[in-house]
Short mmCIF file of C-alpha atoms in Angstrom, two decimals:
data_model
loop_
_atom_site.label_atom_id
_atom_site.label_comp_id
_atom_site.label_asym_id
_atom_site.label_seq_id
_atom_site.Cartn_x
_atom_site.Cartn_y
_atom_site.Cartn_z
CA UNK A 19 52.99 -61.46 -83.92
CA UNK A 20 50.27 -63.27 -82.72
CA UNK A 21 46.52 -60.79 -81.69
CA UNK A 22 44.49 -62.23 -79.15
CA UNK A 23 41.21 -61.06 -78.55
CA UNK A 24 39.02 -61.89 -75.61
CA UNK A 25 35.38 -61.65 -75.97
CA UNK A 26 33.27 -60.74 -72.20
CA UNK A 27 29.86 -61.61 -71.96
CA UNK A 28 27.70 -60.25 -69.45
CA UNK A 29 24.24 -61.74 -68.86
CA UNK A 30 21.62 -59.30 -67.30
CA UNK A 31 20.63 -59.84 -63.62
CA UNK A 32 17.13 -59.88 -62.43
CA UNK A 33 16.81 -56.73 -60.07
CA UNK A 34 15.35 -57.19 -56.97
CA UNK A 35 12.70 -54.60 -55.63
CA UNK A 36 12.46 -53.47 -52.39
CA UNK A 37 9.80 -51.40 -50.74
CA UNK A 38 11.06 -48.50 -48.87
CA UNK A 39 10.82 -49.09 -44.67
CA UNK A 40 9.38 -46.13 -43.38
CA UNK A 41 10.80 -45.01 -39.81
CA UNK A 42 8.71 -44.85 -36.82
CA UNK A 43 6.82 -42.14 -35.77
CA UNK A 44 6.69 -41.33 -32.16
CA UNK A 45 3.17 -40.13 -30.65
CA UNK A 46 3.84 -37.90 -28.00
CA UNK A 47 1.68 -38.73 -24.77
CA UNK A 48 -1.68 -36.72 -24.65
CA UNK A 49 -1.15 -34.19 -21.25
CA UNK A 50 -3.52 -34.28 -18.69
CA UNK A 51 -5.48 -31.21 -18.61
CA UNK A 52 -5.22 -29.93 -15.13
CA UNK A 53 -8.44 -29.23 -12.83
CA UNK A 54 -10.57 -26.37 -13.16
CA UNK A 55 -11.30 -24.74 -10.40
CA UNK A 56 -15.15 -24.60 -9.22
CA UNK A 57 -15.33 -20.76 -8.50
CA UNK A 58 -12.71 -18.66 -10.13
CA UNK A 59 -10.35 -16.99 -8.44
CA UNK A 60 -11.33 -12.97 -7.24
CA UNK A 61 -9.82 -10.19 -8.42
CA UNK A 62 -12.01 -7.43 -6.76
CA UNK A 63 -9.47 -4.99 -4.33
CA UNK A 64 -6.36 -5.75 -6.25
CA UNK A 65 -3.94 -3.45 -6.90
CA UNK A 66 -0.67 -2.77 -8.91
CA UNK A 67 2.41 -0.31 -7.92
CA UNK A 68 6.08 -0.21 -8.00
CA UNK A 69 8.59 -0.71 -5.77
CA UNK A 70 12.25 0.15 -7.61
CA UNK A 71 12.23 -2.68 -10.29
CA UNK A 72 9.77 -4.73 -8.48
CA UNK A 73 5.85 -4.59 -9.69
CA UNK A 74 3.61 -5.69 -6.26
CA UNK A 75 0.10 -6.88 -6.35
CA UNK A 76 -1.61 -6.28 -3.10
CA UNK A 77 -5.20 -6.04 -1.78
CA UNK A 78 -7.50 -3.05 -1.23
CA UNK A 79 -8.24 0.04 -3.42
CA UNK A 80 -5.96 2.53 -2.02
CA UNK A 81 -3.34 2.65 0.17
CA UNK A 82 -3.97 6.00 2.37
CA UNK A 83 -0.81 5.72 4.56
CA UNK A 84 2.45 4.37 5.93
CA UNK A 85 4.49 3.78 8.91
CA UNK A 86 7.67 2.68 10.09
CA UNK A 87 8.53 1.31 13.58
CA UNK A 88 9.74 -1.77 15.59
CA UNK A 89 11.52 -3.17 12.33
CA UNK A 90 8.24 -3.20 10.82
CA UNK A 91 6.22 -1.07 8.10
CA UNK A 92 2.85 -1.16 8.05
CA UNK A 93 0.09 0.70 5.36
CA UNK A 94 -3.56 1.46 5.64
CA UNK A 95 -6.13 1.93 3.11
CA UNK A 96 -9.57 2.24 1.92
CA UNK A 97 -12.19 -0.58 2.72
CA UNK A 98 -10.32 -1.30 6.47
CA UNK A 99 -7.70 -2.92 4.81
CA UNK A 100 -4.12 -2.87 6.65
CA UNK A 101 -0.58 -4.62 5.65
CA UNK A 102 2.88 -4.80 6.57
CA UNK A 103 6.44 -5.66 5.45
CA UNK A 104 10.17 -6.38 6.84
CA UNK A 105 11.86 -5.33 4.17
CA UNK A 106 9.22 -2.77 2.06
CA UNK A 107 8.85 -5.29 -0.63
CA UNK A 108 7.66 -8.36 0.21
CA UNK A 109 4.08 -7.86 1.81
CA UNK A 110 1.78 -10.34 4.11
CA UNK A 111 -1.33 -10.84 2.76
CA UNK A 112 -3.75 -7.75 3.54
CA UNK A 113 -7.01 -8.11 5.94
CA UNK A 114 -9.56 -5.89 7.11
CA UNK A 115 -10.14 -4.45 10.23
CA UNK A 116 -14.47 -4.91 10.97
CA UNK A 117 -16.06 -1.45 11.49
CA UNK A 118 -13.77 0.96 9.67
CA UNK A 119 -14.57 3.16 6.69
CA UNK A 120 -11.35 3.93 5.26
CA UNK A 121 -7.95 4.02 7.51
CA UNK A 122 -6.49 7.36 6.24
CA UNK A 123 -3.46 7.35 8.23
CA UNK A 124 -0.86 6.07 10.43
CA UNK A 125 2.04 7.06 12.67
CA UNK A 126 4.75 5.50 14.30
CA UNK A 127 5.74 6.27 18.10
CA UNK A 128 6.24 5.08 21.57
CA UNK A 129 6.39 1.97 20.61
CA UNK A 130 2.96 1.30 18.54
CA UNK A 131 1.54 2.32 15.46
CA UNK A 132 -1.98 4.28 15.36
CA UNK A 133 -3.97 4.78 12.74
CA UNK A 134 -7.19 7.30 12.14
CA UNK A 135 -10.42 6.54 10.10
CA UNK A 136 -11.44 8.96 7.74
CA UNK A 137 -14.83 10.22 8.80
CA UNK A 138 -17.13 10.19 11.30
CA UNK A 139 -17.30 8.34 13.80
CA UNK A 140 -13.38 8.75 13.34
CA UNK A 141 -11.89 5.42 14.52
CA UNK A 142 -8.94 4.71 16.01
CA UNK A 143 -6.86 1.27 16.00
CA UNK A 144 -3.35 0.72 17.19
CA UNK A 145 -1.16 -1.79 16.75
CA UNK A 146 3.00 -3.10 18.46
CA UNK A 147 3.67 -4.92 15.60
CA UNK A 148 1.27 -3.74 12.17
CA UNK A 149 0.45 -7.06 11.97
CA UNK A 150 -2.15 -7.16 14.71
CA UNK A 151 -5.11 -4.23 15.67
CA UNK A 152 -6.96 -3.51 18.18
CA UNK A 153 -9.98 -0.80 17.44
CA UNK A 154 -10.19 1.82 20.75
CA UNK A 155 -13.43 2.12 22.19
CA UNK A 156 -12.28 5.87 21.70
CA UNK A 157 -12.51 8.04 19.09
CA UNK A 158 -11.13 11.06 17.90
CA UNK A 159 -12.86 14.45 18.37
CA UNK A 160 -15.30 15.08 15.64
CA UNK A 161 -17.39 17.94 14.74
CA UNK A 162 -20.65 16.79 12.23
CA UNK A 163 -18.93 14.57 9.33
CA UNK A 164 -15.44 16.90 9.32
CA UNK A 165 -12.95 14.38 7.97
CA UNK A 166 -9.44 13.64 9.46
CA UNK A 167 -6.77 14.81 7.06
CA UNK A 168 -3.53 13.02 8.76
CA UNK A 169 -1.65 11.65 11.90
CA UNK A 170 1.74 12.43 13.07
CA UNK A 171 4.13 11.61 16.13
CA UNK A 172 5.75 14.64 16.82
CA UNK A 173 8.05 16.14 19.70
CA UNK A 174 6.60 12.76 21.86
CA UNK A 175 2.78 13.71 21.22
CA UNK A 176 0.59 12.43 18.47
CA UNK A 177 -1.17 14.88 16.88
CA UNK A 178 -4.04 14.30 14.18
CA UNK A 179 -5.58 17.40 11.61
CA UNK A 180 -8.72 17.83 10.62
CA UNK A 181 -11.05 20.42 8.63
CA UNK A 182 -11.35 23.80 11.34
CA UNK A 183 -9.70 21.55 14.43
CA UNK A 184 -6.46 19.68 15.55
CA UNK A 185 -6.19 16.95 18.35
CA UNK A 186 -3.39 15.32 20.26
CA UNK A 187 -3.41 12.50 22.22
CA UNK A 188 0.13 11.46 24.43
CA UNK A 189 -0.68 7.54 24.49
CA UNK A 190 -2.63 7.47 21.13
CA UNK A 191 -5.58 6.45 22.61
CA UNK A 192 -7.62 9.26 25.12
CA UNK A 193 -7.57 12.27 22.50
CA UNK A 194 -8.31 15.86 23.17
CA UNK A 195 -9.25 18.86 20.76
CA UNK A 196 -7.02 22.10 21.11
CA UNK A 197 -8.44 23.86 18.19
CA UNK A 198 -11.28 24.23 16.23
CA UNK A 199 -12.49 26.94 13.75
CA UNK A 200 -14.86 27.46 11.10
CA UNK A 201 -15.03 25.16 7.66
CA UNK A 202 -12.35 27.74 5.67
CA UNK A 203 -9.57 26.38 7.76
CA UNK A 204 -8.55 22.75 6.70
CA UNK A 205 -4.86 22.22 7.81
CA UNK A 206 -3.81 19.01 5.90
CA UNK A 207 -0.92 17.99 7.30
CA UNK A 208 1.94 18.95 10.46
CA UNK A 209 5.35 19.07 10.80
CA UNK A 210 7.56 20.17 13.87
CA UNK A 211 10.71 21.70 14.08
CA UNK A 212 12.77 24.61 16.16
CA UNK A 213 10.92 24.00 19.11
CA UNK A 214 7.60 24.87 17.26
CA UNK A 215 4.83 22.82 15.60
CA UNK A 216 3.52 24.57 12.02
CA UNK A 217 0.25 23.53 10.29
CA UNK A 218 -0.80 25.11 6.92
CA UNK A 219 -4.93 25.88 7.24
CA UNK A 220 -5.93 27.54 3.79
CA UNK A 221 -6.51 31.22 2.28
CA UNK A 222 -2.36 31.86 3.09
CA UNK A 223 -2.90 31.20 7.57
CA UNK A 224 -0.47 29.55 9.22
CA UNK A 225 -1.12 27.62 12.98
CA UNK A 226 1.95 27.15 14.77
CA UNK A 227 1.99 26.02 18.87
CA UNK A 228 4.87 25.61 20.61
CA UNK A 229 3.26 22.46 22.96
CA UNK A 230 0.32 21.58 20.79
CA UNK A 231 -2.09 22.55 22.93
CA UNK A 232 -2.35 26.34 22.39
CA UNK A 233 -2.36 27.78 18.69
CA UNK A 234 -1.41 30.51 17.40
CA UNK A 235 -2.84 31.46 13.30
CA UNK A 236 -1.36 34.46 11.24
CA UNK A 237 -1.61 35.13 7.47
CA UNK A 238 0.97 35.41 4.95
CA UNK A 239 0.23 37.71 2.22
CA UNK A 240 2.31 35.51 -0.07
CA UNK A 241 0.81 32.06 0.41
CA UNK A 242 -2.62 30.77 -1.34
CA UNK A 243 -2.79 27.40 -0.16
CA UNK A 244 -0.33 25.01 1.73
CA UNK A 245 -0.98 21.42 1.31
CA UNK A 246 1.64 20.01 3.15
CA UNK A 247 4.56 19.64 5.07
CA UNK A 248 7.91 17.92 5.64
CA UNK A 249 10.08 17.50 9.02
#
């Protein structure tokens, strides 16, 4: 038997180096920084409330009142500020009505809105669509600075309360007092029903006219204050 043996030589090869290759590096382009405005942006008379779900930021201090009519609601506040909306959630952008204190109410009926100033000289504006107001050359009744508490169409007559008197008006415009009494008496606010308009006035009275032009006040033993009313 014949052993062969086979002898392999290697021989060492030179290594190569190699420097690493670094990947590129993307700058991101520098954003242009938008323009500042030259007089910030006011935030005086702006509000915050709730509608449902839906927060609303509107002008004005405080909303006093609101109306619906002609497909249409409209709000006044403090400051002469007025407003409307379609739909009770998305509002126009409120303005202010030159000469007014503070709008403290409004009403809805034969076919316009109206709306009362607070104090003396006790304004009165009125309005088809609660977009646009005219101010009456009229006012309502006032005795010294005896605020206006409310407004109300009721029974086809409007009819606004104030501290010791209540005034009515048919076309919202020409007003006439049909009662008055001493400071005690404050009715804040008037309903009608069952043929009868009732007022609460303070200290348990109650004023209730069957045409709103001749009242009628009697006490209830039971009654402190009444502060309002629903029809």
């Amino acid at each position: 038997m014949t052993l062969c043996a086979g002898l392999l030589v290697g021989c060492d090869k030179e290594e190569e180096e190699y420097e690493p290759v670094k990947p590129p590096v993307e700058q991101p382009e520098t954003p242009e920084e938008p323009e500042k405005p030259t007089v910030p942006p006011s935030t005086d008379d702006i509000i915050n409330f709730k509608i449902g779900d839906t927060d609303m930021i509107v002008g004005t201090n405080t909303w006093n009142g609101i109306a619906y009519g002609n497909e249409r609601y409209a709000v006044v506040g403090d400051s002469g500020y007025v407003n409307s909306s379609v739909d009770g959630v998305t509002w126009e952008t409120p303005k202010a009505i030159a000469g007014a204190n503070d709008w403290l109410s409004v009403a809805f009926g034969k076919g316009k809105f109206v709306a009362i100033d607070w104090y003396a000289p006790c304004n009165v504006m009125t309005s088809t669509d609660g977009i646009n107001w005219t101010k009456q050359s009229n006012k309502l009744p006032h005795i010294d600075n005896r605020h206006y508490n409310a407004i109300r169409f009721c029974n086809g007559i409007f009819i606004a309360v104030s501290v010791a008197q209540i005034s009515t008006s048919t076309n919202g415009i020409t007003w006439t007092r049909r009662w008055q009494n001493s400071y005690v008496y404050d009715p804040q606010d008037i309903t009608y029903g069952d043929g009868k308009y009732v007022t609460g006035v303070g200290g348990g009275y109650v004023l209730t006219s069957s045409d709103g032009i001749t009242w009628a006040m009697k006490q209830h033993q039971c009654l402190l204050h009444l502060w309002n009313s629903i029809w």
